[in-house]
GROMACS .gro file of C-alpha atoms in nm:
model
  358
    1MET     CA    1  -0.105  -1.618   0.106
    2ASN     CA    2  -0.320  -1.621   0.405
    3ALA     CA    3  -0.627  -1.405   0.307
    4LEU     CA    4  -0.614  -1.218   0.650
    5PHE     CA    5  -0.282  -1.062   0.567
    6ARG     CA    6  -0.347  -0.989   0.196
    7ASN     CA    7  -0.334  -0.608   0.248
    8ARG     CA    8   0.015  -0.510   0.305
    9SER     CA    9  -0.103  -0.159   0.408
   10GLY     CA   10  -0.227  -0.288   0.734
   11ALA     CA   11  -0.589  -0.365   0.675
   12ALA     CA   12  -0.607  -0.678   0.879
   13THR     CA   13  -0.465  -0.602   1.200
   14PRO     CA   14  -0.550  -0.655   1.571
   15SER     CA   15  -0.726  -0.370   1.758
   16SER     CA   16  -0.799  -0.310   2.132
   17ARG     CA   17  -0.957  -0.058   2.347
   18PRO     CA   18  -0.871  -0.068   2.706
   19ALA     CA   19  -1.183   0.015   2.915
   20GLY     CA   20  -1.215   0.214   3.238
   21PRO     CA   21  -1.167   0.579   3.353
   22ALA     CA   22  -0.798   0.538   3.397
   23HIS     CA   23  -0.765   0.457   3.028
   24GLU     CA   24  -0.965   0.728   2.874
   25GLU     CA   25  -0.910   0.707   2.478
   26GLY     CA   26  -0.653   0.941   2.369
   27SER     CA   27  -0.457   0.962   2.705
   28ARG     CA   28  -0.091   0.833   2.747
   29GLU     CA   29  -0.244   0.557   2.957
   30TRP     CA   30  -0.464   0.449   2.706
   31GLN     CA   31  -0.192   0.461   2.425
   32GLU     CA   32   0.044   0.276   2.625
   33ALA     CA   33  -0.216  -0.001   2.726
   34ARG     CA   34  -0.320  -0.032   2.359
   35ASP     CA   35   0.031  -0.056   2.244
   36ARG     CA   36   0.101  -0.345   2.488
   37THR     CA   37  -0.193  -0.535   2.392
   38GLU     CA   38  -0.131  -0.485   2.018
   39LEU     CA   39   0.226  -0.613   2.060
   40ALA     CA   40   0.121  -0.903   2.242
   41ALA     CA   41  -0.134  -0.985   1.976
   42LEU     CA   42   0.122  -0.922   1.712
   43ARG     CA   43   0.363  -1.175   1.847
   44GLU     CA   44   0.088  -1.443   1.837
   45MET     CA   45  -0.012  -1.348   1.473
   46VAL     CA   46   0.303  -1.450   1.307
   47PRO     CA   47   0.236  -1.785   1.180
   48PRO     CA   48   0.486  -2.083   1.161
   49PRO     CA   49   0.612  -2.148   0.806
   50ALA     CA   50   0.412  -2.434   0.648
   51GLY     CA   51   0.616  -2.477   0.333
   52PRO     CA   52   0.945  -2.302   0.344
   53ARG     CA   53   1.126  -2.174   0.027
   54LEU     CA   54   1.403  -2.032   0.240
   55SER     CA   55   1.622  -2.210   0.491
   56PRO     CA   56   1.525  -2.218   0.860
   57THR     CA   57   1.813  -1.996   0.931
   58ARG     CA   58   1.691  -1.730   0.684
   59HIS     CA   59   1.341  -1.768   0.812
   60ALA     CA   60   1.475  -1.700   1.162
   61GLU     CA   61   1.674  -1.413   1.050
   62LEU     CA   62   1.365  -1.249   0.871
   63GLY     CA   63   1.138  -1.294   1.189
   64ALA     CA   64   1.407  -1.149   1.403
   65HIS     CA   65   1.469  -0.845   1.196
   66LEU     CA   66   1.103  -0.764   1.157
   67MET     CA   67   1.026  -0.812   1.536
   68ASN     CA   68   1.333  -0.584   1.607
   69GLU     CA   69   1.159  -0.325   1.399
   70ILE     CA   70   0.836  -0.394   1.583
   71ASN     CA   71   0.993  -0.350   1.914
   72ALA     CA   72   1.153  -0.035   1.829
   73THR     CA   73   0.838   0.103   1.711
   74ALA     CA   74   0.664  -0.009   2.030
   75THR     CA   75   0.914   0.161   2.262
   76THR     CA   76   0.957   0.490   2.079
   77SER     CA   77   0.793   0.800   2.241
   78ASP     CA   78   0.587   1.037   2.050
   79ALA     CA   79   0.862   1.284   2.087
   80ALA     CA   80   1.093   1.060   1.867
   81ASN     CA   81   0.846   1.114   1.583
   82SER     CA   82   0.925   1.487   1.555
   83ALA     CA   83   1.051   1.727   1.299
   84LYS     CA   84   1.372   1.533   1.329
   85SER     CA   85   1.225   1.225   1.199
   86ARG     CA   86   1.061   1.414   0.923
   87SER     CA   87   1.375   1.555   0.804
   88ALA     CA   88   1.562   1.242   0.790
   89ALA     CA   89   1.647   1.094   0.446
   90ALA     CA   90   1.485   0.763   0.510
   91ARG     CA   91   1.339   0.526   0.264
   92PRO     CA   92   0.960   0.453   0.251
   93TRP     CA   93   0.925   0.073   0.288
   94ALA     CA   94   0.728  -0.133   0.051
   95PHE     CA   95   0.562  -0.307   0.342
   96GLY     CA   96   0.364  -0.122   0.604
   97ARG     CA   97   0.452   0.223   0.477
   98LEU     CA   98   0.732   0.283   0.734
   99THR     CA   99   0.802   0.642   0.645
  100PRO     CA  100   0.935   0.962   0.767
  101GLY     CA  101   0.682   1.153   0.969
  102ARG     CA  102   0.459   0.859   0.973
  103SER     CA  103   0.584   0.608   1.216
  104MET     CA  104   0.474   0.256   1.177
  105SER     CA  105   0.190   0.165   1.407
  106LEU     CA  106   0.170  -0.161   1.570
  107GLY     CA  107  -0.122  -0.239   1.364
  108ALA     CA  108   0.063  -0.178   1.027
  109ALA     CA  109   0.359  -0.356   1.186
  110ALA     CA  110   0.149  -0.653   1.230
  111ALA     CA  111   0.072  -0.660   0.857
  112VAL     CA  112   0.446  -0.605   0.782
  113VAL     CA  113   0.536  -0.922   0.989
  114ALA     CA  114   0.226  -1.126   0.884
  115ALA     CA  115   0.253  -1.042   0.525
  116THR     CA  116   0.615  -1.073   0.480
  117VAL     CA  117   0.660  -1.391   0.680
  118ALA     CA  118   0.361  -1.555   0.510
  119GLY     CA  119   0.495  -1.456   0.173
  120PHE     CA  120   0.834  -1.593   0.229
  121ALA     CA  121   0.724  -1.903   0.400
  122ILE     CA  122   0.467  -2.047   0.178
  123THR     CA  123   0.360  -2.046  -0.177
  124GLY     CA  124   0.001  -2.011  -0.074
  125SER     CA  125  -0.299  -2.219  -0.175
  126THR     CA  126  -0.302  -2.066  -0.511
  127GLY     CA  127   0.025  -2.222  -0.593
  128GLN     CA  128   0.177  -1.876  -0.685
  129THR     CA  129   0.548  -1.870  -0.677
  130ALA     CA  130   0.813  -1.589  -0.664
  131VAL     CA  131   0.883  -1.406  -0.988
  132ALA     CA  132   1.176  -1.202  -1.105
  133ALA     CA  133   1.161  -0.826  -1.046
  134PRO     CA  134   0.973  -0.639  -1.332
  135ALA     CA  135   1.157  -0.391  -1.561
  136PRO     CA  136   1.106  -0.035  -1.490
  137LEU     CA  137   0.820   0.135  -1.703
  138LYS     CA  138   0.932   0.223  -2.044
  139VAL     CA  139   0.816   0.545  -2.194
  140GLU     CA  140   0.671   0.495  -2.548
  141ASN     CA  141   0.805   0.772  -2.742
  142SER     CA  142   0.589   0.674  -3.034
  143ARG     CA  143   0.277   0.806  -2.854
  144ALA     CA  144   0.183   1.160  -2.758
  145THR     CA  145   0.258   1.286  -2.390
  146VAL     CA  146  -0.050   1.414  -2.209
  147PRO     CA  147  -0.028   1.660  -1.955
  148LEU     CA  148  -0.187   1.569  -1.606
  149ALA     CA  149  -0.409   1.883  -1.627
  150THR     CA  150  -0.555   1.777  -1.960
  151VAL     CA  151  -0.631   1.413  -1.821
  152ALA     CA  152  -0.782   1.598  -1.510
  153LYS     CA  153  -1.009   1.813  -1.730
  154ARG     CA  154  -1.113   1.503  -1.916
  155ALA     CA  155  -1.212   1.317  -1.597
  156ALA     CA  156  -1.403   1.626  -1.483
  157ALA     CA  157  -1.610   1.622  -1.786
  158LEU     CA  158  -1.694   1.258  -1.702
  159ALA     CA  159  -1.780   1.310  -1.324
  160GLY     CA  160  -2.140   1.296  -1.381
  161SER     CA  161  -2.121   0.952  -1.554
  162HIS     CA  162  -2.304   0.661  -1.432
  163GLY     CA  163  -2.115   0.467  -1.172
  164ALA     CA  164  -2.037   0.513  -0.811
  165ALA     CA  165  -1.750   0.414  -0.575
  166HIS     CA  166  -1.786   0.083  -0.423
  167ARG     CA  167  -1.607  -0.085  -0.129
  168GLY     CA  168  -1.356  -0.332  -0.230
  169THR     CA  169  -1.093  -0.368  -0.520
  170HIS     CA  170  -0.976  -0.603  -0.766
  171ARG     CA  171  -0.587  -0.549  -0.813
  172ARG     CA  172  -0.272  -0.734  -0.888
  173GLU     CA  173   0.023  -0.642  -0.668
  174TRP     CA  174   0.376  -0.738  -0.627
  175ALA     CA  175   0.676  -0.625  -0.404
  176LEU     CA  176   1.017  -0.682  -0.311
  177GLY     CA  177   1.097  -0.826   0.027
  178MET     CA  178   1.383  -0.633   0.167
  179TRP     CA  179   1.642  -0.619   0.444
  180ASP     CA  180   1.834  -0.307   0.539
  181ASP     CA  181   2.140  -0.476   0.680
  182GLY     CA  182   2.351  -0.479   0.350
  183LYS     CA  183   2.383  -0.858   0.383
  184HIS     CA  184   2.073  -1.000   0.209
  185LYS     CA  185   1.975  -0.940  -0.159
  186PRO     CA  186   1.598  -0.838  -0.198
  187GLU     CA  187   1.366  -1.150  -0.218
  188GLN     CA  188   1.120  -1.190  -0.484
  189MET     CA  189   0.752  -1.213  -0.387
  190PRO     CA  190   0.469  -1.384  -0.558
  191VAL     CA  191   0.235  -1.179  -0.769
  192ASP     CA  192  -0.094  -1.158  -0.569
  193GLU     CA  193  -0.415  -1.094  -0.749
  194SER     CA  194  -0.734  -1.050  -0.527
  195ARG     CA  195  -1.081  -0.922  -0.570
  196ALA     CA  196  -1.298  -0.821  -0.256
  197ARG     CA  197  -1.646  -0.679  -0.249
  198TYR     CA  198  -1.836  -0.554   0.075
  199ASN     CA  199  -2.198  -0.522   0.159
  200ALA     CA  200  -2.372  -0.253   0.354
  201ASP     CA  201  -2.347  -0.448   0.670
  202GLY     CA  202  -1.970  -0.496   0.633
  203SER     CA  203  -1.984  -0.848   0.514
  204GLY     CA  204  -1.839  -0.956   0.187
  205GLU     CA  205  -1.628  -1.200  -0.002
  206ALA     CA  206  -1.248  -1.211  -0.079
  207GLN     CA  207  -1.127  -1.394  -0.394
  208ASP     CA  208  -0.795  -1.512  -0.477
  209ILE     CA  209  -0.729  -1.528  -0.835
  210LYS     CA  210  -0.470  -1.701  -1.058
  211ASP     CA  211  -0.450  -1.697  -1.443
  212GLY     CA  212  -0.791  -1.543  -1.456
  213ARG     CA  213  -0.978  -1.793  -1.242
  214VAL     CA  214  -1.092  -1.765  -0.875
  215VAL     CA  215  -0.908  -2.037  -0.695
  216ARG     CA  216  -1.029  -1.952  -0.340
  217ARG     CA  217  -1.326  -1.762  -0.197
  218THR     CA  218  -1.324  -1.649   0.153
  219HIS     CA  219  -1.659  -1.537   0.330
  220LEU     CA  220  -1.609  -1.209   0.537
  221PRO     CA  221  -1.864  -1.197   0.807
  222ALA     CA  222  -2.064  -0.866   0.895
  223GLY     CA  223  -1.828  -0.590   1.029
  224SER     CA  224  -1.527  -0.707   0.844
  225TRP     CA  225  -1.531  -0.387   0.648
  226GLU     CA  226  -1.497  -0.184   0.961
  227LYS     CA  227  -1.220  -0.399   1.088
  228PHE     CA  228  -1.022  -0.401   0.765
  229ALA     CA  229  -1.058  -0.049   0.596
  230THR     CA  230  -0.840   0.245   0.645
  231PHE     CA  231  -1.078   0.476   0.469
  232ARG     CA  232  -1.424   0.364   0.594
  233ASN     CA  233  -1.628   0.651   0.474
  234THR     CA  234  -1.736   0.696   0.115
  235PRO     CA  235  -1.474   0.914  -0.067
  236PRO     CA  236  -1.602   1.270  -0.145
  237LYS     CA  237  -1.686   1.383  -0.502
  238THR     CA  238  -1.500   1.724  -0.508
  239VAL     CA  239  -1.133   1.816  -0.506
  240ARG     CA  240  -1.153   2.023  -0.190
  241GLY     CA  241  -1.352   1.762  -0.021
  242PHE     CA  242  -1.090   1.476  -0.130
  243ALA     CA  243  -0.819   1.695  -0.003
  244ASP     CA  244  -0.984   1.711   0.335
  245TYR     CA  245  -1.062   1.326   0.320
  246LEU     CA  246  -0.702   1.232   0.283
  247ALA     CA  247  -0.561   1.484   0.524
  248LYS     CA  248  -0.747   1.325   0.811
  249ASP     CA  249  -0.546   0.994   0.757
  250ASN     CA  250  -0.209   1.184   0.677
  251PRO     CA  251  -0.189   1.565   0.734
  252ASP     CA  252   0.128   1.574   0.534
  253SER     CA  253  -0.079   1.510   0.211
  254ARG     CA  254  -0.174   1.877   0.240
  255GLY     CA  255   0.137   2.006   0.100
  256SER     CA  256   0.311   1.706  -0.049
  257ALA     CA  257   0.251   1.542  -0.363
  258TYR     CA  258   0.432   1.241  -0.267
  259TRP     CA  259   0.221   1.189   0.061
  260THR     CA  260  -0.099   1.257  -0.153
  261MET     CA  261  -0.003   0.985  -0.396
  262ASP     CA  262   0.081   0.752  -0.090
  263SER     CA  263  -0.260   0.834   0.062
  264VAL     CA  264  -0.444   0.769  -0.274
  265GLU     CA  265  -0.271   0.430  -0.289
  266THR     CA  266  -0.388   0.332   0.049
  267LEU     CA  267  -0.729   0.437  -0.048
  268LEU     CA  268  -0.723   0.223  -0.351
  269ARG     CA  269  -0.675  -0.082  -0.126
  270ASP     CA  270  -1.027  -0.012   0.023
  271TRP     CA  271  -1.235   0.159  -0.256
  272THR     CA  272  -1.286   0.127  -0.635
  273PRO     CA  273  -1.349   0.493  -0.723
  274GLY     CA  274  -1.650   0.599  -0.936
  275PRO     CA  275  -1.617   0.868  -1.208
  276ALA     CA  276  -1.676   1.153  -0.974
  277GLN     CA  277  -1.412   1.034  -0.715
  278THR     CA  278  -1.174   0.964  -0.998
  279ALA     CA  279  -1.212   1.334  -1.125
  280ALA     CA  280  -1.157   1.445  -0.747
  281ILE     CA  281  -0.830   1.255  -0.727
  282ASP     CA  282  -0.699   1.365  -1.072
  283GLY     CA  283  -0.795   1.727  -1.000
  284LEU     CA  284  -0.606   1.706  -0.663
  285LEU     CA  285  -0.303   1.561  -0.820
  286ALA     CA  286  -0.306   1.805  -1.084
  287GLU     CA  287  -0.279   2.095  -0.829
  288LYS     CA  288   0.048   1.942  -0.658
  289SER     CA  289   0.367   2.089  -0.738
  290GLY     CA  290   0.651   1.842  -0.775
  291LEU     CA  291   0.458   1.584  -0.955
  292ARG     CA  292   0.580   1.565  -1.324
  293THR     CA  293   0.478   1.393  -1.652
  294LEU     CA  294   0.697   1.095  -1.725
  295GLY     CA  295   0.511   1.016  -2.036
  296PRO     CA  296   0.300   0.739  -2.217
  297VAL     CA  297   0.353   0.374  -2.084
  298LYS     CA  298   0.197   0.043  -2.079
  299ASP     CA  299   0.100  -0.072  -1.739
  300ARG     CA  300   0.149  -0.403  -1.575
  301ALA     CA  301  -0.158  -0.534  -1.744
  302GLY     CA  302  -0.066  -0.425  -2.092
  303ARG     CA  303  -0.277  -0.111  -2.096
  304GLN     CA  304  -0.195   0.227  -2.237
  305GLY     CA  305  -0.167   0.502  -2.003
  306GLN     CA  306   0.021   0.824  -1.893
  307ALA     CA  307   0.263   0.799  -1.615
  308TYR     CA  308   0.323   1.096  -1.363
  309GLY     CA  309   0.581   1.070  -1.085
  310VAL     CA  310   0.720   1.230  -0.782
  311ASP     CA  311   1.049   1.186  -0.617
  312PHE     CA  312   1.116   1.152  -0.240
  313LYS     CA  313   1.429   1.308  -0.108
  314GLY     CA  314   1.635   1.162  -0.394
  315THR     CA  315   1.576   0.814  -0.290
  316VAL     CA  316   1.245   0.679  -0.430
  317ARG     CA  317   0.991   0.772  -0.695
  318ARG     CA  318   0.625   0.706  -0.662
  319THR     CA  319   0.456   0.682  -0.996
  320ILE     CA  320   0.082   0.686  -1.093
  321ILE     CA  321  -0.051   0.560  -1.422
  322LEU     CA  322  -0.376   0.719  -1.540
  323ASP     CA  323  -0.599   0.632  -1.860
  324GLU     CA  324  -0.548   0.958  -2.058
  325HIS     CA  325  -0.888   0.952  -2.187
  326THR     CA  326  -1.099   0.895  -1.860
  327GLY     CA  327  -0.847   0.958  -1.600
  328ARG     CA  328  -0.908   0.628  -1.443
  329ILE     CA  329  -0.607   0.510  -1.218
  330LEU     CA  330  -0.444   0.213  -1.371
  331GLY     CA  331  -0.166   0.149  -1.137
  332THR     CA  332   0.077   0.282  -0.891
  333GLU     CA  333   0.449   0.192  -0.851
  334LEU     CA  334   0.733   0.269  -0.616
  335SER     CA  335   1.085   0.261  -0.744
  336SER     CA  336   1.444   0.343  -0.648
  337ILE     CA  337   1.605   0.622  -0.791
  338LYS     CA  338   1.946   0.606  -0.596
  339THR     CA  339   2.196   0.324  -0.521
  340ASP     CA  340   2.123   0.181  -0.173
  341PRO     CA  341   2.393  -0.040  -0.054
  342LYS     CA  342   2.181  -0.132   0.266
  343MET     CA  343   1.892  -0.249   0.054
  344GLN     CA  344   2.114  -0.363  -0.229
  345LEU     CA  345   1.915  -0.147  -0.474
  346LYS     CA  346   2.010   0.028  -0.781
  347PRO     CA  347   1.838   0.319  -0.988
  348GLY     CA  348   1.527   0.188  -1.169
  349ASP     CA  349   1.469  -0.111  -0.950
  350VAL     CA  350   1.106  -0.156  -0.892
  351GLU     CA  351   1.013  -0.200  -0.530
  352GLN     CA  352   0.652  -0.224  -0.548
  353TYR     CA  353   0.352  -0.187  -0.779
  354ASP     CA  354  -0.038  -0.227  -0.771
  355THR     CA  355  -0.240  -0.268  -1.078
  356TYR     CA  356  -0.609  -0.195  -1.066
  357LEU     CA  357  -0.816  -0.401  -1.290
  358ASP     CA  358  -1.173  -0.303  -1.261
   0.00000   0.00000   0.00000
């Protein structure tokens, strides 16, 4: 997959800032001008399929469906994203986080189109191909269940350990490609493993990995971090500081365990936390109501961990897997907990996972 579109949460997206007094940043004119510019850039970003796995008809259907979603987003007024939207029992999308109360921006929409079309259209230079959907996480009853509060205390005891948060991640990710028209079954996507590291000037290197080997390296010029990252500032080291930090991106994280976990997942696409940040994340999650213990599991990399989950309006479950000894975040997952005829999903279907490797 094209390295530019690796981040499904919307990292590699176009940006514009109309100039002039008539377009003061934050004004309605500025917003409308930015949306028009980004939409135009978005249309140019969708690459032609290079090596189709789907028929041309299905490619056209996919592109048309996604662009309809983008057009609807571009023409929706701020008033449409009100309390009415927040109360709707909509499904958070695996791509682009199209969710109640958080309308998909054109920037995130660009990642939706680019990542999805690229994923369906080509196998990528790594030769990775689509895989069957993984089985749900299985609770290992032979091991003891550890409460989240206990894991948070263990992480807090290690907060002063050597190690700092650093820009970039090493993760393995997978997601279903889904339509919501009830006509198409979910498409299997390739498992994508990547590693990225950034320097102080925003330069860095992105690596595509297959079977433990780096198969492609992409140099990222100075300033790339500022263009790609959602969370640009170093994450805080305290629970309260971390709560404020996440709320700047999504105010709904203040009172919701689900949106806190959603924001943490977005953060983990930008940063690898150090021990202090890990303790802050675990401590914040331990304070959230609605987040319950699922039990001991093995993550997608075969490591032992403890799983904790929170449900969203009876439709999906977001799960986080922690190392029970250190509190380190091993993985995050999104799965269906309700039959969804439009998406052709059933309870237990895994929609997306991210595994954090180092």
